[in-house]
């Protein structure tokens, strides 16, 4: 082989990495607030209700995410490749919206700063012991405490069936109130703040108080043990009445013997055990300090 016939030098083929420049086909095209005002990416919304319109590959579902977490039920992308949704009552603050579709495409993020005035609301109502009264529930307490939220540095009006019962200052987004000496019956509390939007009603029914009593004592065999009577049993069951769901304890002069909670009918039963051979004077005492009349019995040797 002559010099002119030498084969060309061989080269090593090296494959370099390539970055995909393909853009997501899922897009957030526009955001409009509840007043019809367009909100640019990074813009501010003074209305909590947002309308979001976008496009994606057709015939699939689109899921709105806020910081990667679901913020709305999935909606359908129509045959033309369009979707739309209403995201109501968005909280104040920064929202980083994206949309993820069934084909695993994720849109570019769309930032919205929600700066809407805070509608006033009732967070909870509690009785004189600090126990929360659920909406629609009843209580024997005629003194109620309220906690709620509203627009900072404004005032809210607390109403009972439309009648103003208090005007309160909102400090750092919260307000509180106390009403005393309320009448028995149904109360429908609402609150209105600077936005003029009335809150959902919180209904509390105040019922008359049931007299706290020890009705009777039952022996180990279920026999009645009358007041001032004696028994050889060292375990007895106390049956009494109190307000519905009221808590308390049975006591004598020396000890707290047992705790009780009344049932929905205002009846409680409590078993006391290991009674010494002597005269016992017991009472029922509720957590809010109500005391029953005493019940006296003597435990004697069998």
PDB file of C-alpha atoms in Angstrom:
ATOM      1  CA  UNK A   1       0.000   0.000   0.000  1.00  0.00           C
ATOM      2  CA  UNK A   2       1.434   3.304  -1.059  1.00  0.00           C
ATOM      3  CA  UNK A   3       1.372   6.498   0.991  1.00  0.00           C
ATOM      4  CA  UNK A   4      -1.357   7.809  -1.275  1.00  0.00           C
ATOM      5  CA  UNK A   5      -3.513   4.792  -0.430  1.00  0.00           C
ATOM      6  CA  UNK A   6      -3.464   5.146   3.365  1.00  0.00           C
ATOM      7  CA  UNK A   7      -6.902   5.030   5.010  1.00  0.00           C
ATOM      8  CA  UNK A   8      -8.171   8.277   6.568  1.00  0.00           C
ATOM      9  CA  UNK A   9      -7.709   8.620  10.333  1.00  0.00           C
ATOM     10  CA  UNK A  10     -10.617   7.182  12.425  1.00  0.00           C
ATOM     11  CA  UNK A  11     -12.535   9.470  14.806  1.00  0.00           C
ATOM     12  CA  UNK A  12     -14.462   8.571  17.972  1.00  0.00           C
ATOM     13  CA  UNK A  13     -18.156   9.522  17.913  1.00  0.00           C
ATOM     14  CA  UNK A  14     -19.185  11.328  21.131  1.00  0.00           C
ATOM     15  CA  UNK A  15     -22.936  11.926  21.774  1.00  0.00           C
ATOM     16  CA  UNK A  16     -23.547  15.175  23.616  1.00  0.00           C
ATOM     17  CA  UNK A  17     -26.564  15.778  25.861  1.00  0.00           C
ATOM     18  CA  UNK A  18     -29.384  17.806  24.384  1.00  0.00           C
ATOM     19  CA  UNK A  19     -31.775  20.050  26.370  1.00  0.00           C
ATOM     20  CA  UNK A  20     -35.387  19.887  25.319  1.00  0.00           C
ATOM     21  CA  UNK A  21     -36.753  23.253  24.351  1.00  0.00           C
ATOM     22  CA  UNK A  22     -40.337  22.008  23.983  1.00  0.00           C
ATOM     23  CA  UNK A  23     -42.849  24.145  25.839  1.00  0.00           C
ATOM     24  CA  UNK A  24     -45.829  22.765  27.744  1.00  0.00           C
ATOM     25  CA  UNK A  25     -49.009  22.665  25.701  1.00  0.00           C
ATOM     26  CA  UNK A  26     -50.965  23.400  28.898  1.00  0.00           C
ATOM     27  CA  UNK A  27     -51.258  27.154  29.377  1.00  0.00           C
ATOM     28  CA  UNK A  28     -52.947  29.615  31.736  1.00  0.00           C
ATOM     29  CA  UNK A  29     -54.027  32.323  29.315  1.00  0.00           C
ATOM     30  CA  UNK A  30     -55.822  34.811  31.552  1.00  0.00           C
ATOM     31  CA  UNK A  31     -57.037  35.473  35.082  1.00  0.00           C
ATOM     32  CA  UNK A  32     -59.936  37.809  35.860  1.00  0.00           C
ATOM     33  CA  UNK A  33     -61.296  38.739  39.277  1.00  0.00           C
ATOM     34  CA  UNK A  34     -64.944  38.680  40.333  1.00  0.00           C
ATOM     35  CA  UNK A  35     -65.377  42.307  39.274  1.00  0.00           C
ATOM     36  CA  UNK A  36     -64.279  41.485  35.731  1.00  0.00           C
ATOM     37  CA  UNK A  37     -60.873  43.107  36.152  1.00  0.00           C
ATOM     38  CA  UNK A  38     -58.028  41.350  34.296  1.00  0.00           C
ATOM     39  CA  UNK A  39     -55.156  40.299  36.573  1.00  0.00           C
ATOM     40  CA  UNK A  40     -51.732  40.164  34.979  1.00  0.00           C
ATOM     41  CA  UNK A  41     -49.177  37.557  36.044  1.00  0.00           C
ATOM     42  CA  UNK A  42     -47.763  38.985  39.270  1.00  0.00           C
ATOM     43  CA  UNK A  43     -50.693  41.379  39.618  1.00  0.00           C
ATOM     44  CA  UNK A  44     -53.080  42.171  42.472  1.00  0.00           C
ATOM     45  CA  UNK A  45     -56.697  41.083  42.902  1.00  0.00           C
ATOM     46  CA  UNK A  46     -59.044  42.990  45.204  1.00  0.00           C
ATOM     47  CA  UNK A  47     -61.788  40.413  44.755  1.00  0.00           C
ATOM     48  CA  UNK A  48     -61.444  36.882  46.129  1.00  0.00           C
ATOM     49  CA  UNK A  49     -63.244  35.163  43.234  1.00  0.00           C
ATOM     50  CA  UNK A  50     -60.982  34.424  40.284  1.00  0.00           C
ATOM     51  CA  UNK A  51     -61.867  33.271  36.768  1.00  0.00           C
ATOM     52  CA  UNK A  52     -59.089  31.309  35.056  1.00  0.00           C
ATOM     53  CA  UNK A  53     -59.079  30.535  31.330  1.00  0.00           C
ATOM     54  CA  UNK A  54     -56.506  28.477  29.481  1.00  0.00           C
ATOM     55  CA  UNK A  55     -55.723  25.997  26.757  1.00  0.00           C
ATOM     56  CA  UNK A  56     -54.371  22.459  26.558  1.00  0.00           C
ATOM     57  CA  UNK A  57     -54.542  19.371  24.422  1.00  0.00           C
ATOM     58  CA  UNK A  58     -58.258  18.587  23.932  1.00  0.00           C
ATOM     59  CA  UNK A  59     -60.457  15.926  25.542  1.00  0.00           C
ATOM     60  CA  UNK A  60     -58.757  15.567  28.920  1.00  0.00           C
ATOM     61  CA  UNK A  61     -58.941  17.002  32.431  1.00  0.00           C
ATOM     62  CA  UNK A  62     -57.153  20.048  33.832  1.00  0.00           C
ATOM     63  CA  UNK A  63     -56.335  20.471  37.537  1.00  0.00           C
ATOM     64  CA  UNK A  64     -55.648  23.888  39.083  1.00  0.00           C
ATOM     65  CA  UNK A  65     -52.802  23.828  41.587  1.00  0.00           C
ATOM     66  CA  UNK A  66     -51.685  26.467  44.073  1.00  0.00           C
ATOM     67  CA  UNK A  67     -48.074  25.966  45.137  1.00  0.00           C
ATOM     68  CA  UNK A  68     -48.428  22.429  43.799  1.00  0.00           C
ATOM     69  CA  UNK A  69     -51.514  21.587  45.855  1.00  0.00           C
ATOM     70  CA  UNK A  70     -54.996  21.052  44.342  1.00  0.00           C
ATOM     71  CA  UNK A  71     -56.964  24.314  44.497  1.00  0.00           C
ATOM     72  CA  UNK A  72     -60.051  23.376  42.487  1.00  0.00           C
ATOM     73  CA  UNK A  73     -61.757  20.181  41.270  1.00  0.00           C
ATOM     74  CA  UNK A  74     -60.532  19.051  37.823  1.00  0.00           C
ATOM     75  CA  UNK A  75     -62.327  20.560  34.822  1.00  0.00           C
ATOM     76  CA  UNK A  76     -62.647  19.292  31.249  1.00  0.00           C
ATOM     77  CA  UNK A  77     -60.630  20.571  28.317  1.00  0.00           C
ATOM     78  CA  UNK A  78     -63.085  20.785  25.443  1.00  0.00           C
ATOM     79  CA  UNK A  79     -62.570  19.560  21.894  1.00  0.00           C
ATOM     80  CA  UNK A  80     -61.253  22.971  20.904  1.00  0.00           C
ATOM     81  CA  UNK A  81     -58.551  22.729  23.562  1.00  0.00           C
ATOM     82  CA  UNK A  82     -59.981  25.283  25.985  1.00  0.00           C
ATOM     83  CA  UNK A  83     -60.783  25.085  29.682  1.00  0.00           C
ATOM     84  CA  UNK A  84     -62.161  27.562  32.210  1.00  0.00           C
ATOM     85  CA  UNK A  85     -62.943  27.559  35.908  1.00  0.00           C
ATOM     86  CA  UNK A  86     -64.001  29.798  38.783  1.00  0.00           C
ATOM     87  CA  UNK A  87     -61.841  29.651  41.915  1.00  0.00           C
ATOM     88  CA  UNK A  88     -64.013  31.257  44.626  1.00  0.00           C
ATOM     89  CA  UNK A  89     -63.072  32.809  47.958  1.00  0.00           C
ATOM     90  CA  UNK A  90     -59.297  32.772  47.562  1.00  0.00           C
ATOM     91  CA  UNK A  91     -57.448  33.713  50.726  1.00  0.00           C
ATOM     92  CA  UNK A  92     -55.467  36.908  50.998  1.00  0.00           C
ATOM     93  CA  UNK A  93     -51.811  36.465  50.131  1.00  0.00           C
ATOM     94  CA  UNK A  94     -49.641  35.287  47.261  1.00  0.00           C
ATOM     95  CA  UNK A  95     -50.950  32.452  45.081  1.00  0.00           C
ATOM     96  CA  UNK A  96     -48.689  30.565  42.672  1.00  0.00           C
ATOM     97  CA  UNK A  97     -51.094  28.921  40.265  1.00  0.00           C
ATOM     98  CA  UNK A  98     -50.262  26.210  37.754  1.00  0.00           C
ATOM     99  CA  UNK A  99     -52.491  23.852  35.778  1.00  0.00           C
ATOM    100  CA  UNK A 100     -51.669  20.183  35.325  1.00  0.00           C
ATOM    101  CA  UNK A 101     -53.455  18.126  32.702  1.00  0.00           C
ATOM    102  CA  UNK A 102     -54.059  14.415  32.355  1.00  0.00           C
ATOM    103  CA  UNK A 103     -51.219  14.146  29.821  1.00  0.00           C
ATOM    104  CA  UNK A 104     -48.806  15.225  32.626  1.00  0.00           C
ATOM    105  CA  UNK A 105     -48.230  18.628  31.075  1.00  0.00           C
ATOM    106  CA  UNK A 106     -47.849  21.457  33.597  1.00  0.00           C
ATOM    107  CA  UNK A 107     -48.330  25.086  32.698  1.00  0.00           C
ATOM    108  CA  UNK A 108     -45.965  27.883  33.544  1.00  0.00           C
ATOM    109  CA  UNK A 109     -46.788  29.453  36.910  1.00  0.00           C
ATOM    110  CA  UNK A 110     -49.119  32.435  37.193  1.00  0.00           C
ATOM    111  CA  UNK A 111     -48.749  34.576  40.325  1.00  0.00           C
ATOM    112  CA  UNK A 112     -51.690  36.463  41.818  1.00  0.00           C
ATOM    113  CA  UNK A 113     -51.586  38.614  44.957  1.00  0.00           C
ATOM    114  CA  UNK A 114     -55.035  38.566  46.575  1.00  0.00           C
ATOM    115  CA  UNK A 115     -55.536  41.722  48.652  1.00  0.00           C
ATOM    116  CA  UNK A 116     -59.313  41.699  49.061  1.00  0.00           C
ATOM    117  CA  UNK A 117     -60.960  43.203  52.152  1.00  0.00           C
ATOM    118  CA  UNK A 118     -61.703  40.579  54.814  1.00  0.00           C
ATOM    119  CA  UNK A 119     -65.369  39.665  55.236  1.00  0.00           C
ATOM    120  CA  UNK A 120     -66.291  39.495  58.901  1.00  0.00           C
ATOM    121  CA  UNK A 121     -67.067  36.068  60.326  1.00  0.00           C
ATOM    122  CA  UNK A 122     -67.759  34.266  63.603  1.00  0.00           C
ATOM    123  CA  UNK A 123     -65.028  31.745  64.398  1.00  0.00           C
ATOM    124  CA  UNK A 124     -66.694  30.217  67.444  1.00  0.00           C
ATOM    125  CA  UNK A 125     -69.065  30.832  70.353  1.00  0.00           C
ATOM    126  CA  UNK A 126     -68.374  29.416  73.815  1.00  0.00           C
ATOM    127  CA  UNK A 127     -70.279  29.147  77.091  1.00  0.00           C
ATOM    128  CA  UNK A 128     -69.300  30.486  80.484  1.00  0.00           C
ATOM    129  CA  UNK A 129     -66.960  27.492  80.989  1.00  0.00           C
ATOM    130  CA  UNK A 130     -65.133  28.147  77.720  1.00  0.00           C
ATOM    131  CA  UNK A 131     -66.664  25.117  75.977  1.00  0.00           C
ATOM    132  CA  UNK A 132     -67.409  25.738  72.284  1.00  0.00           C
ATOM    133  CA  UNK A 133     -71.097  25.619  71.360  1.00  0.00           C
ATOM    134  CA  UNK A 134     -71.479  24.097  67.912  1.00  0.00           C
ATOM    135  CA  UNK A 135     -73.659  25.897  65.386  1.00  0.00           C
ATOM    136  CA  UNK A 136     -77.244  24.796  66.015  1.00  0.00           C
ATOM    137  CA  UNK A 137     -76.520  23.327  69.449  1.00  0.00           C
ATOM    138  CA  UNK A 138     -78.063  24.269  72.789  1.00  0.00           C
ATOM    139  CA  UNK A 139     -76.698  25.452  76.113  1.00  0.00           C
ATOM    140  CA  UNK A 140     -77.978  26.401  79.542  1.00  0.00           C
ATOM    141  CA  UNK A 141     -75.432  29.195  79.786  1.00  0.00           C
ATOM    142  CA  UNK A 142     -76.919  32.687  79.501  1.00  0.00           C
ATOM    143  CA  UNK A 143     -73.442  34.201  79.184  1.00  0.00           C
ATOM    144  CA  UNK A 144     -71.704  33.696  75.832  1.00  0.00           C
ATOM    145  CA  UNK A 145     -68.273  34.587  74.478  1.00  0.00           C
ATOM    146  CA  UNK A 146     -67.508  35.228  70.813  1.00  0.00           C
ATOM    147  CA  UNK A 147     -64.354  35.094  68.688  1.00  0.00           C
ATOM    148  CA  UNK A 148     -64.199  36.111  65.044  1.00  0.00           C
ATOM    149  CA  UNK A 149     -62.238  37.647  62.196  1.00  0.00           C
ATOM    150  CA  UNK A 150     -62.528  40.754  60.038  1.00  0.00           C
ATOM    151  CA  UNK A 151     -60.629  43.498  58.252  1.00  0.00           C
ATOM    152  CA  UNK A 152     -57.875  44.844  60.509  1.00  0.00           C
ATOM    153  CA  UNK A 153     -58.338  48.322  61.975  1.00  0.00           C
ATOM    154  CA  UNK A 154     -62.052  48.378  61.219  1.00  0.00           C
ATOM    155  CA  UNK A 155     -65.264  47.716  63.143  1.00  0.00           C
ATOM    156  CA  UNK A 156     -67.756  44.868  62.965  1.00  0.00           C
ATOM    157  CA  UNK A 157     -71.382  44.809  64.043  1.00  0.00           C
ATOM    158  CA  UNK A 158     -72.621  41.760  65.962  1.00  0.00           C
ATOM    159  CA  UNK A 159     -76.320  41.022  65.498  1.00  0.00           C
ATOM    160  CA  UNK A 160     -78.872  38.675  67.020  1.00  0.00           C
ATOM    161  CA  UNK A 161     -81.705  37.992  64.559  1.00  0.00           C
ATOM    162  CA  UNK A 162     -80.884  41.268  62.817  1.00  0.00           C
ATOM    163  CA  UNK A 163     -80.790  43.373  65.988  1.00  0.00           C
ATOM    164  CA  UNK A 164     -77.435  44.971  66.798  1.00  0.00           C
ATOM    165  CA  UNK A 165     -76.038  43.710  70.097  1.00  0.00           C
ATOM    166  CA  UNK A 166     -72.493  45.056  69.803  1.00  0.00           C
ATOM    167  CA  UNK A 167     -70.064  47.114  67.711  1.00  0.00           C
ATOM    168  CA  UNK A 168     -66.525  45.811  68.025  1.00  0.00           C
ATOM    169  CA  UNK A 169     -63.015  46.826  67.007  1.00  0.00           C
ATOM    170  CA  UNK A 170     -60.988  44.454  64.810  1.00  0.00           C
ATOM    171  CA  UNK A 171     -57.359  44.292  65.927  1.00  0.00           C
ATOM    172  CA  UNK A 172     -54.823  42.345  63.868  1.00  0.00           C
ATOM    173  CA  UNK A 173     -57.600  40.587  61.986  1.00  0.00           C
ATOM    174  CA  UNK A 174     -59.532  39.384  65.060  1.00  0.00           C
ATOM    175  CA  UNK A 175     -62.377  40.551  67.279  1.00  0.00           C
ATOM    176  CA  UNK A 176     -63.990  39.232  70.475  1.00  0.00           C
ATOM    177  CA  UNK A 177     -67.141  39.921  72.450  1.00  0.00           C
ATOM    178  CA  UNK A 178     -69.068  38.770  75.509  1.00  0.00           C
ATOM    179  CA  UNK A 179     -72.832  38.863  75.984  1.00  0.00           C
ATOM    180  CA  UNK A 180     -74.363  38.261  79.403  1.00  0.00           C
ATOM    181  CA  UNK A 181     -77.853  37.617  80.722  1.00  0.00           C
ATOM    182  CA  UNK A 182     -79.278  36.328  77.439  1.00  0.00           C
ATOM    183  CA  UNK A 183     -82.877  35.130  77.448  1.00  0.00           C
ATOM    184  CA  UNK A 184     -83.805  31.466  76.882  1.00  0.00           C
ATOM    185  CA  UNK A 185     -84.791  30.629  73.333  1.00  0.00           C
ATOM    186  CA  UNK A 186     -83.205  30.546  69.886  1.00  0.00           C
ATOM    187  CA  UNK A 187     -80.526  33.114  69.043  1.00  0.00           C
ATOM    188  CA  UNK A 188     -79.264  33.668  65.500  1.00  0.00           C
ATOM    189  CA  UNK A 189     -75.963  35.527  65.599  1.00  0.00           C
ATOM    190  CA  UNK A 190     -74.368  37.176  62.550  1.00  0.00           C
ATOM    191  CA  UNK A 191     -71.639  39.755  62.066  1.00  0.00           C
ATOM    192  CA  UNK A 192     -71.141  42.442  59.410  1.00  0.00           C
ATOM    193  CA  UNK A 193     -67.821  44.152  58.728  1.00  0.00           C
ATOM    194  CA  UNK A 194     -66.383  46.824  56.467  1.00  0.00           C
ATOM    195  CA  UNK A 195     -67.260  44.903  53.281  1.00  0.00           C
ATOM    196  CA  UNK A 196     -70.965  44.950  54.138  1.00  0.00           C
ATOM    197  CA  UNK A 197     -71.206  41.178  53.701  1.00  0.00           C
ATOM    198  CA  UNK A 198     -73.151  39.509  56.511  1.00  0.00           C
ATOM    199  CA  UNK A 199     -71.693  36.289  57.848  1.00  0.00           C
ATOM    200  CA  UNK A 200     -73.464  32.969  57.896  1.00  0.00           C
ATOM    201  CA  UNK A 201     -75.698  32.704  60.987  1.00  0.00           C
ATOM    202  CA  UNK A 202     -74.498  30.868  64.083  1.00  0.00           C
ATOM    203  CA  UNK A 203     -77.551  29.525  65.912  1.00  0.00           C
ATOM    204  CA  UNK A 204     -77.499  28.903  69.664  1.00  0.00           C
ATOM    205  CA  UNK A 205     -80.519  27.695  71.643  1.00  0.00           C
ATOM    206  CA  UNK A 206     -80.481  28.671  75.311  1.00  0.00           C
ATOM    207  CA  UNK A 207     -82.550  26.268  77.403  1.00  0.00           C
ATOM    208  CA  UNK A 208     -83.644  26.454  81.020  1.00  0.00           C
ATOM    209  CA  UNK A 209     -81.336  24.855  83.552  1.00  0.00           C
ATOM    210  CA  UNK A 210     -82.232  21.413  84.948  1.00  0.00           C
ATOM    211  CA  UNK A 211     -82.039  21.100  88.729  1.00  0.00           C
ATOM    212  CA  UNK A 212     -78.997  19.108  89.818  1.00  0.00           C
ATOM    213  CA  UNK A 213     -80.206  16.175  91.929  1.00  0.00           C
ATOM    214  CA  UNK A 214     -79.299  12.752  93.212  1.00  0.00           C
ATOM    215  CA  UNK A 215     -82.506  10.894  92.485  1.00  0.00           C
ATOM    216  CA  UNK A 216     -81.702   7.548  94.095  1.00  0.00           C
ATOM    217  CA  UNK A 217     -79.027   5.002  94.998  1.00  0.00           C
ATOM    218  CA  UNK A 218     -78.915   1.422  93.750  1.00  0.00           C
ATOM    219  CA  UNK A 219     -77.215  -1.420  95.600  1.00  0.00           C
ATOM    220  CA  UNK A 220     -75.112  -4.157  94.032  1.00  0.00           C
ATOM    221  CA  UNK A 221     -78.246  -6.214  93.331  1.00  0.00           C
ATOM    222  CA  UNK A 222     -80.139  -3.236  91.928  1.00  0.00           C
ATOM    223  CA  UNK A 223     -82.162  -2.619  95.090  1.00  0.00           C
ATOM    224  CA  UNK A 224     -83.135   0.927  96.026  1.00  0.00           C
ATOM    225  CA  UNK A 225     -81.392   2.449  99.025  1.00  0.00           C
ATOM    226  CA  UNK A 226     -83.379   5.331 100.463  1.00  0.00           C
ATOM    227  CA  UNK A 227     -82.067   8.457 102.091  1.00  0.00           C
ATOM    228  CA  UNK A 228     -80.835   7.808 105.646  1.00  0.00           C
ATOM    229  CA  UNK A 229     -80.986   4.023 105.075  1.00  0.00           C
ATOM    230  CA  UNK A 230     -78.195   1.505 105.611  1.00  0.00           C
ATOM    231  CA  UNK A 231     -76.661  -1.192 103.411  1.00  0.00           C
ATOM    232  CA  UNK A 232     -74.008  -3.870 103.563  1.00  0.00           C
ATOM    233  CA  UNK A 233     -72.972  -3.131  99.962  1.00  0.00           C
ATOM    234  CA  UNK A 234     -69.656  -1.354  99.488  1.00  0.00           C
ATOM    235  CA  UNK A 235     -70.389  -0.430  95.842  1.00  0.00           C
ATOM    236  CA  UNK A 236     -73.380   1.711  94.923  1.00  0.00           C
ATOM    237  CA  UNK A 237     -74.685   3.314  91.735  1.00  0.00           C
ATOM    238  CA  UNK A 238     -75.760   6.955  91.925  1.00  0.00           C
ATOM    239  CA  UNK A 239     -78.504   8.083  89.526  1.00  0.00           C
ATOM    240  CA  UNK A 240     -79.287  11.766  89.128  1.00  0.00           C
ATOM    241  CA  UNK A 241     -80.307  14.644  86.861  1.00  0.00           C
ATOM    242  CA  UNK A 242     -78.414  17.619  85.460  1.00  0.00           C
ATOM    243  CA  UNK A 243     -78.218  19.629  82.267  1.00  0.00           C
ATOM    244  CA  UNK A 244     -77.627  17.722  79.049  1.00  0.00           C
ATOM    245  CA  UNK A 245     -73.943  16.802  78.602  1.00  0.00           C
ATOM    246  CA  UNK A 246     -73.057  18.502  81.895  1.00  0.00           C
ATOM    247  CA  UNK A 247     -69.952  17.224  83.653  1.00  0.00           C
ATOM    248  CA  UNK A 248     -69.338  16.816  87.357  1.00  0.00           C
ATOM    249  CA  UNK A 249     -68.384  14.490  90.183  1.00  0.00           C
ATOM    250  CA  UNK A 250     -69.826  12.738  93.209  1.00  0.00           C
ATOM    251  CA  UNK A 251     -68.128  13.795  96.449  1.00  0.00           C
ATOM    252  CA  UNK A 252     -68.319  13.153 100.158  1.00  0.00           C
ATOM    253  CA  UNK A 253     -66.720  15.091 102.975  1.00  0.00           C
ATOM    254  CA  UNK A 254     -63.377  13.367 102.451  1.00  0.00           C
ATOM    255  CA  UNK A 255     -62.921  12.632  98.732  1.00  0.00           C
ATOM    256  CA  UNK A 256     -63.961  13.079  95.152  1.00  0.00           C
ATOM    257  CA  UNK A 257     -65.528   9.661  94.609  1.00  0.00           C
ATOM    258  CA  UNK A 258     -66.285   9.466  90.871  1.00  0.00           C
ATOM    259  CA  UNK A 259     -66.834  11.712  87.817  1.00  0.00           C
ATOM    260  CA  UNK A 260     -69.960  11.744  85.653  1.00  0.00           C
ATOM    261  CA  UNK A 261     -71.306  13.142  82.386  1.00  0.00           C
ATOM    262  CA  UNK A 262     -75.034  13.424  81.777  1.00  0.00           C
ATOM    263  CA  UNK A 263     -76.573  11.833  78.688  1.00  0.00           C
ATOM    264  CA  UNK A 264     -78.665  13.695  76.050  1.00  0.00           C
ATOM    265  CA  UNK A 265     -81.715  13.272  78.310  1.00  0.00           C
ATOM    266  CA  UNK A 266     -80.021  14.932  81.267  1.00  0.00           C
ATOM    267  CA  UNK A 267     -79.542  11.708  83.265  1.00  0.00           C
ATOM    268  CA  UNK A 268     -76.282  10.564  84.818  1.00  0.00           C
ATOM    269  CA  UNK A 269     -75.208   7.340  86.503  1.00  0.00           C
ATOM    270  CA  UNK A 270     -72.010   6.918  88.472  1.00  0.00           C
ATOM    271  CA  UNK A 271     -70.694   3.913  90.382  1.00  0.00           C
ATOM    272  CA  UNK A 272     -68.865   4.445  93.667  1.00  0.00           C
ATOM    273  CA  UNK A 273     -66.835   1.566  95.102  1.00  0.00           C
ATOM    274  CA  UNK A 274     -64.789   0.525  98.153  1.00  0.00           C
ATOM    275  CA  UNK A 275     -67.043   2.373 100.568  1.00  0.00           C
ATOM    276  CA  UNK A 276     -65.928   2.191 104.203  1.00  0.00           C
ATOM    277  CA  UNK A 277     -68.230   1.006 106.980  1.00  0.00           C
ATOM    278  CA  UNK A 278     -69.536   4.351 108.242  1.00  0.00           C
ATOM    279  CA  UNK A 279     -72.053   7.092 107.520  1.00  0.00           C
ATOM    280  CA  UNK A 280     -71.581   8.690 104.100  1.00  0.00           C
ATOM    281  CA  UNK A 281     -72.958  12.051 102.993  1.00  0.00           C
ATOM    282  CA  UNK A 282     -72.611  12.466  99.242  1.00  0.00           C
ATOM    283  CA  UNK A 283     -73.399  15.301  96.837  1.00  0.00           C
ATOM    284  CA  UNK A 284     -73.161  15.925  93.127  1.00  0.00           C
ATOM    285  CA  UNK A 285     -71.052  18.916  92.062  1.00  0.00           C
ATOM    286  CA  UNK A 286     -70.870  20.115  88.467  1.00  0.00           C
ATOM    287  CA  UNK A 287     -67.796  21.596  86.834  1.00  0.00           C
ATOM    288  CA  UNK A 288     -69.348  25.068  86.946  1.00  0.00           C
ATOM    289  CA  UNK A 289     -69.926  24.800  90.699  1.00  0.00           C
ATOM    290  CA  UNK A 290     -73.555  23.745  91.053  1.00  0.00           C
ATOM    291  CA  UNK A 291     -74.164  21.535  94.133  1.00  0.00           C
ATOM    292  CA  UNK A 292     -77.014  19.095  94.726  1.00  0.00           C
ATOM    293  CA  UNK A 293     -78.837  18.400  97.960  1.00  0.00           C
ATOM    294  CA  UNK A 294     -77.040  15.735 100.064  1.00  0.00           C
ATOM    295  CA  UNK A 295     -77.887  12.051 100.145  1.00  0.00           C
ATOM    296  CA  UNK A 296     -77.027  10.178 103.376  1.00  0.00           C
ATOM    297  CA  UNK A 297     -76.563   6.427 103.884  1.00  0.00           C
ATOM    298  CA  UNK A 298     -74.679   4.106 106.210  1.00  0.00           C
ATOM    299  CA  UNK A 299     -72.531   1.129 105.197  1.00  0.00           C
ATOM    300  CA  UNK A 300     -72.616  -1.583 107.873  1.00  0.00           C
ATOM    301  CA  UNK A 301     -70.905  -4.926 108.346  1.00  0.00           C
ATOM    302  CA  UNK A 302     -72.479  -7.797 106.456  1.00  0.00           C
TER     303      UNK A 302
END
